[in-house]
CSV table of C-alpha atoms in Angstrom, one decimal:
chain,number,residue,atom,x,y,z
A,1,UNK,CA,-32.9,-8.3,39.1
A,2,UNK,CA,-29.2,-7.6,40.0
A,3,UNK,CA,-28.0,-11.2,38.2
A,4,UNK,CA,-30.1,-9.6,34.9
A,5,UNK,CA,-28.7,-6.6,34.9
A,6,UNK,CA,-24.9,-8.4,35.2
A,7,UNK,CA,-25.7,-10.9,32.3
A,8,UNK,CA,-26.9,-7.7,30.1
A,9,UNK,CA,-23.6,-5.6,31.6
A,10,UNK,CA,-21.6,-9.2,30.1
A,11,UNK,CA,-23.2,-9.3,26.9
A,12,UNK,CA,-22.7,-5.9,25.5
A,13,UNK,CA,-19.2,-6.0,27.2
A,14,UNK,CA,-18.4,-9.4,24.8
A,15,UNK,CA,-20.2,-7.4,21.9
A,16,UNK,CA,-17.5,-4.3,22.7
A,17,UNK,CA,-14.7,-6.2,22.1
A,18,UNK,CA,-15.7,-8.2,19.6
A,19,UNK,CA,-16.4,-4.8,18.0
A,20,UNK,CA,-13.0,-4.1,18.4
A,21,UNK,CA,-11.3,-7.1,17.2
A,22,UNK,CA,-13.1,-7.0,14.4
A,23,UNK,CA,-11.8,-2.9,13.9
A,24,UNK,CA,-8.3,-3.9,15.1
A,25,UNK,CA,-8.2,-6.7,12.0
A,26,UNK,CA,-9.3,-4.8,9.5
A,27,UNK,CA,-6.2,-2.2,10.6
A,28,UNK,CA,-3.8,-5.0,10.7
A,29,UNK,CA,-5.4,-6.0,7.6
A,30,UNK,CA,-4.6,-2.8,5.7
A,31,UNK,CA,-1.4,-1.9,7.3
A,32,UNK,CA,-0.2,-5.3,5.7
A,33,UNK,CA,-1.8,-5.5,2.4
A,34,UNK,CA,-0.5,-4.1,-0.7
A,35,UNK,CA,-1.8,-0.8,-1.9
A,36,UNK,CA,-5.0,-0.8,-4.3
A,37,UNK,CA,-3.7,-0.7,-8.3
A,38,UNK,CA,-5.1,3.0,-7.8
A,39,UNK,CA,-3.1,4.1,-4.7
A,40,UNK,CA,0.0,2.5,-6.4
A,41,UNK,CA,-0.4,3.8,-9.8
A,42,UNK,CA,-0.5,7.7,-8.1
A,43,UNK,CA,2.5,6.7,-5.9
A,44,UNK,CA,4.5,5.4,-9.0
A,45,UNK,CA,3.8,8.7,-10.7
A,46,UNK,CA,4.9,10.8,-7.9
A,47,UNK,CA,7.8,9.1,-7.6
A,48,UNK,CA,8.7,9.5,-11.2
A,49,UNK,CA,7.8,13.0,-11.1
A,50,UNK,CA,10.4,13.6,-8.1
A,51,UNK,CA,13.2,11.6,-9.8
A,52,UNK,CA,12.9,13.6,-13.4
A,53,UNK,CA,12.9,16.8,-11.1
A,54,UNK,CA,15.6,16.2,-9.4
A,55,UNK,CA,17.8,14.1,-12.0
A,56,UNK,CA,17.7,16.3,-15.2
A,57,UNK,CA,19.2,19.2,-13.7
A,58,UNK,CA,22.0,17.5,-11.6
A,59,UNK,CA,22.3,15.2,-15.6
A,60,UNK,CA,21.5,17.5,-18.2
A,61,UNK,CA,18.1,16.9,-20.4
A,62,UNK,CA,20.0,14.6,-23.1
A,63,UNK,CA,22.1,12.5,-20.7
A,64,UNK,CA,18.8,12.2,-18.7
A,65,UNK,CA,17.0,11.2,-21.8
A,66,UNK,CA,19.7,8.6,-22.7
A,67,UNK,CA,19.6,7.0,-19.1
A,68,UNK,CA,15.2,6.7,-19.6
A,69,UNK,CA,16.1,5.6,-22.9
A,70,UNK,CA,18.5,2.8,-22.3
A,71,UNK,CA,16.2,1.9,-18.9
A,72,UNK,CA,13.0,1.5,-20.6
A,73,UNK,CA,14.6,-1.0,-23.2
A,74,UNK,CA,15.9,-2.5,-20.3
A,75,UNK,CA,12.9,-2.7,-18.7
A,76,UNK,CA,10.9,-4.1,-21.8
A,77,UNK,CA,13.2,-6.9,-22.1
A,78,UNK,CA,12.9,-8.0,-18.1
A,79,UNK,CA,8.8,-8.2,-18.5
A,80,UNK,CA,9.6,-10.2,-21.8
A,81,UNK,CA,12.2,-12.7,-20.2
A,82,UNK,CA,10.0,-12.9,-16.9
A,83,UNK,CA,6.9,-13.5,-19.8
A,84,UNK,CA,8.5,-16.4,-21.0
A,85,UNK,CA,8.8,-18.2,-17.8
């Protein structure tokens, strides 16, 4: 009875921490992997929202406009070149 009871007591203690290496992946898992498109795509947005916040007053509107401008060309052109590769 007592040897029973220790075998059960064994098994459910093995099933525990396979419970928990399995958790403790899947948190390595996501602390390592790239955000989703979705997560990345609202961070990307924020981030442009803080930048135009913060840079057209310190720039003025135009000059701020003409820095975007001349970015975004360059921009376009580096996904063309890296295209072409």
């Amino acid at each position: 009875m007592r040897l029973a009871a220790r075998k059960a007591l064994i098994v459910e203690q093995s099933e525990l921490a396979r419970v928990e290496i399995a958790l403790a992946w899947h948190e390595l898992r996501s602390a390592i992997a790239p955000p989703s498109a979705g997560e990345r795509g609202s961070s990307v947005r924020r981030l442009a929202t803080l930048l135009i916040a913060v840079a057209t007053p310190l720039f003025g509107r135009t000059r701020f406009a003409g820095v975007l401008r001349i970015a975004s060309v360059g921009l376009a052109a580096f996904r063309a070149i890296s295209m072409l590769r």
